[in-house]
Amino acid sequence: MRTSRVMVAVLGQLATTVVGKRTECPSNACASLAAALPGDVAYPNTTSYQQANSYWSARQAEALPDCFVSPKNTEAVSVVMKILTARNKPFTVKSGGHTAFMGGSSVTAGVTVDLANLNNITVSEDGQTVSVGPGNRWIDVSQALDPLGLAVVGGRAGDVGVSGLILGGGISYFSERKGWACDNVRNFEVVVASGDIVNASPEENEDLYWALRGGGGSNFGIVTRFDLASFEQGDIWSSSLVFAGALNTTLIPLFQDLTVNGLPSDPDGHTYFVLTHQPAFGGYIVLTSFFHATIPSPPDSTPPIFTPFRSVPGPLFDSTSVVNISTQSQSINIPYGSRQTWWDTTIAATSADFMVEIVSLFEARNDALFAAAGGSPVVPFLNFQPISTNVLSAMRQRGGNSMGLDASGGPLMIVQLTVSWEDPSLDAIIEESLQELIGVIERRAEELGLGNGFVYMNYAGSTQRVQHRFGPDSEKRLKAIAKKWDPQGKLAQWRGYFKLED
Ligand SMILES: Cc1cc2nc3c(=O)[nH]c(=O)nc-3n(C[C@H](O)[C@H](O)[C@H](O)COP(=O)(O)OP(=O)(O)OC[C@H]3O[C@@H](n4cnc5c(N)ncnc54)[C@H](O)[C@@H]3O)c2cc1C
């Protein structure tokens, strides 16, 4: 796993030669990349370009780069970084391509660095560390680990990329006991703005290590390997109950109690709550999803923390399964092809009444959206995802992360709003409606003394000031670390994601 310094020097020299003194000419960046990395650059109107331009949200695929470059190893990523920064060329980096908004990991008239070829997965001899290349999806990781009886704190949907999820936080089936994915990284291998390859861990470059846990990648460098803490894990238990939407007033108090009292008493549990409008079901429905890292006995029984939901009559759908993580994570993939937007905020989890009020605000907003759409499909979702006191405590391991969440401030509830639609002419109206609704919820939360303000990067809308919401101490420290590792501001050309603002 050690980087070959000789190889870096040789390739770096090549990059410098190819770039030469023409540092003002971004348009030749693709040609320079193609000369330095033959066969790794894809131009428009080719099959490889079309294959690389594959994103979960249809909006992302509409930002067309001058070329994709798909480096095959860390040294090649270093070459790419040197060429792009020397050329002052706008660029972005793509792992699993699951950002919802246009330009999150795509770029117009720039270069997209597609990490798909960095897809190694290596398990250490003692089984305690799994080194994962940034081009992997979570399904690749679980398919490698399931047969070994191992797991990592990773994404819940198999198709999502490892990189974006970890660098923005990473809510997992195992978060109650172990924190978020970023809290369980032992070491990052990173190509920083200079093109140097460095490691970031609690022992080495601790500042960069702290920043990369939740602060995102685009201000600091391209991560070329994640060394993740692994642990013994067999199958997991899960159950999904779907109810008519009108039952939200019964279900939300149960879910709020589960967050505040249930989860802290059983760190093997995990849950989320979804309200959505689905015409096929006749209107609104609630999906309550429950997971447990240990299997109850008998396996089709329900772990005690979730049993209150069993007494709610009339579920429209009720399923329980005990499967390995690969099977579980494939079951919650969401299909490609629609336009998507995601926004979020965080509130204190202490008031079920306020959560019910949020449902009313959500449904009123949806009425306006449906009217504006004039029959064109628009599918809105309101998701509640707990940040329990267990999670907040687990976030303190390995020196804590950069997200600024204080264990004494919990439990918290992420309020995540998403919309999926088809008609591009609705883009602006839908974005505005989410921005407005988030604002209404945040102002009301402040009025009620239930505000928190944390914005989770992985669910954030493109104009949300994510790191600002981590609080002044965290934001200031992140800016200082970004300045240290990129003193000339070269990564300003890395477009599209959540940048630290001056
Ligand atoms: C269906 C679905 C399910 C999801 N499930 C979960 C979940 O269970 N838990 C959760 O917390 N989140 C979840 N998310 C949100 C997800 O974590 C984010 O969308 C995340 O950004 C996706 O990562 P990606 O690598 O696929 O995205 P990309 O769009 O490829 O990348 C996201 C950002 O990371 C940057 N980046 C990518 N690779 C690197 C790298 N190697 N170094 C530095 N920067 C890099 C990109 O430039 C971009 O800015 C889900 C999203 C979807 C669409």
mmCIF file of C-alpha atoms and ligand atoms in Angstrom, residues 56 60 92-99 104-105 115 134 155-157 160-161 163-165 167 170-171 217 221-223 334 342 456 458-459 494 497, ligand 1:
data_model
loop_
_atom_site.group_PDB
_atom_site.id
_atom_site.type_symbol
_atom_site.label_atom_id
_atom_site.label_comp_id
_atom_site.label_asym_id
_atom_site.label_seq_id
_atom_site.Cartn_x
_atom_site.Cartn_y
_atom_site.Cartn_z
ATOM 1 C CA TRP A 56 -27.832 8.903 -10.156
ATOM 2 C CA GLN A 60 -25.826 15.922 -12.951
ATOM 3 C CA THR A 92 -14.487 18.154 -10.320
ATOM 4 C CA VAL A 93 -14.091 14.687 -8.854
ATOM 5 C CA LYS A 94 -16.553 11.830 -9.155
ATOM 6 C CA SER A 95 -16.750 8.733 -6.987
ATOM 7 C CA GLY A 96 -20.221 7.130 -7.027
ATOM 8 C CA GLY A 97 -21.885 10.191 -8.611
ATOM 9 C CA HIS A 98 -24.789 10.257 -6.160
ATOM 10 C CA THR A 99 -24.916 13.978 -5.458
ATOM 11 C CA GLY A 104 -22.087 18.262 -7.490
ATOM 12 C CA SER A 105 -19.612 15.883 -9.117
ATOM 13 C CA LEU A 115 -12.144 7.642 -9.775
ATOM 14 C CA PRO A 134 -12.330 5.735 -3.715
ATOM 15 C CA GLY A 155 -23.496 3.448 3.402
ATOM 16 C CA ARG A 156 -26.883 1.797 3.608
ATOM 17 C CA ALA A 157 -27.597 1.768 -0.166
ATOM 18 C CA VAL A 160 -23.684 4.897 -3.435
ATOM 19 C CA GLY A 161 -19.987 5.776 -3.762
ATOM 20 C CA SER A 163 -15.952 8.663 -1.135
ATOM 21 C CA GLY A 164 -18.701 11.249 -0.972
ATOM 22 C CA LEU A 165 -20.487 9.370 1.781
ATOM 23 C CA LEU A 167 -16.096 12.609 3.418
ATOM 24 C CA GLY A 170 -21.877 8.764 6.484
ATOM 25 C CA ILE A 171 -24.964 7.470 8.289
ATOM 26 C CA GLY A 217 -13.098 16.614 0.065
ATOM 27 C CA GLY A 221 -7.565 17.108 -1.770
ATOM 28 C CA ILE A 222 -8.477 13.930 -3.611
ATOM 29 C CA VAL A 223 -8.602 10.929 -1.311
ATOM 30 C CA ILE A 334 -33.119 4.092 -5.637
ATOM 31 C CA TRP A 342 -32.039 17.121 -1.496
ATOM 32 C CA TYR A 456 -25.612 17.514 7.006
ATOM 33 C CA ASN A 458 -24.561 14.586 2.287
ATOM 34 C CA TYR A 459 -28.182 15.710 2.190
ATOM 35 C CA TRP A 494 -12.554 22.308 -7.936
ATOM 36 C CA TYR A 497 -19.576 21.176 -3.959
HETATM 37 C C1 LIG B 1 -29.839 6.449 -3.095
HETATM 38 C C2 LIG B 1 -28.983 7.162 -2.083
HETATM 39 C C3 LIG B 1 -28.752 6.592 -0.837
HETATM 40 C C4 LIG B 1 -27.973 7.247 0.111
HETATM 41 N N1 LIG B 1 -27.768 6.667 1.329
HETATM 42 C C5 LIG B 1 -27.035 7.323 2.258
HETATM 43 C C6 LIG B 1 -26.792 6.734 3.537
HETATM 44 O O1 LIG B 1 -27.224 5.625 3.828
HETATM 45 N N2 LIG B 1 -26.065 7.439 4.429
HETATM 46 C C7 LIG B 1 -25.570 8.678 4.144
HETATM 47 O O2 LIG B 1 -24.929 9.268 5.014
HETATM 48 N N3 LIG B 1 -25.758 9.237 2.941
HETATM 49 C C8 LIG B 1 -26.470 8.600 1.998
HETATM 50 N N4 LIG B 1 -26.670 9.180 0.783
HETATM 51 C C9 LIG B 1 -26.060 10.487 0.492
HETATM 52 C C10 LIG B 1 -24.638 10.273 0.000
HETATM 53 O O3 LIG B 1 -23.804 10.049 1.114
HETATM 54 C C11 LIG B 1 -24.102 11.493 -0.762
HETATM 55 O O4 LIG B 1 -24.907 11.734 -1.888
HETATM 56 C C12 LIG B 1 -22.655 11.274 -1.189
HETATM 57 O O5 LIG B 1 -22.090 12.498 -1.584
HETATM 58 C C13 LIG B 1 -22.558 10.268 -2.318
HETATM 59 O O6 LIG B 1 -21.230 9.919 -2.544
HETATM 60 P P1 LIG B 1 -20.755 9.607 -4.024
HETATM 61 O O7 LIG B 1 -19.305 9.290 -3.934
HETATM 62 O O8 LIG B 1 -21.665 8.637 -4.652
HETATM 63 O O9 LIG B 1 -20.995 11.014 -4.691
HETATM 64 P P2 LIG B 1 -20.219 11.918 -5.736
HETATM 65 O O10 LIG B 1 -21.298 12.770 -6.306
HETATM 66 O O11 LIG B 1 -19.368 11.133 -6.657
HETATM 67 O O12 LIG B 1 -19.252 12.790 -4.824
HETATM 68 C C14 LIG B 1 -19.739 13.651 -3.821
HETATM 69 C C15 LIG B 1 -18.695 14.745 -3.537
HETATM 70 O O13 LIG B 1 -17.493 14.157 -3.064
HETATM 71 C C16 LIG B 1 -16.400 14.588 -3.867
HETATM 72 N N5 LIG B 1 -15.501 13.457 -3.988
HETATM 73 C C17 LIG B 1 -15.785 12.276 -4.586
HETATM 74 N N6 LIG B 1 -14.729 11.451 -4.459
HETATM 75 C C18 LIG B 1 -13.781 12.123 -3.771
HETATM 76 C C19 LIG B 1 -12.480 11.789 -3.311
HETATM 77 N N7 LIG B 1 -11.972 10.574 -3.501
HETATM 78 N N8 LIG B 1 -11.764 12.717 -2.648
HETATM 79 C C20 LIG B 1 -12.284 13.935 -2.410
HETATM 80 N N9 LIG B 1 -13.520 14.305 -2.797
HETATM 81 C C21 LIG B 1 -14.269 13.401 -3.473
HETATM 82 C C22 LIG B 1 -17.017 14.961 -5.197
HETATM 83 O O14 LIG B 1 -16.242 15.887 -5.898
HETATM 84 C C23 LIG B 1 -18.312 15.573 -4.762
HETATM 85 O O15 LIG B 1 -18.048 16.871 -4.392
HETATM 86 C C24 LIG B 1 -27.413 8.517 -0.192
HETATM 87 C C25 LIG B 1 -27.615 9.088 -1.448
HETATM 88 C C26 LIG B 1 -28.397 8.419 -2.389
HETATM 89 C C27 LIG B 1 -28.632 9.088 -3.707
#
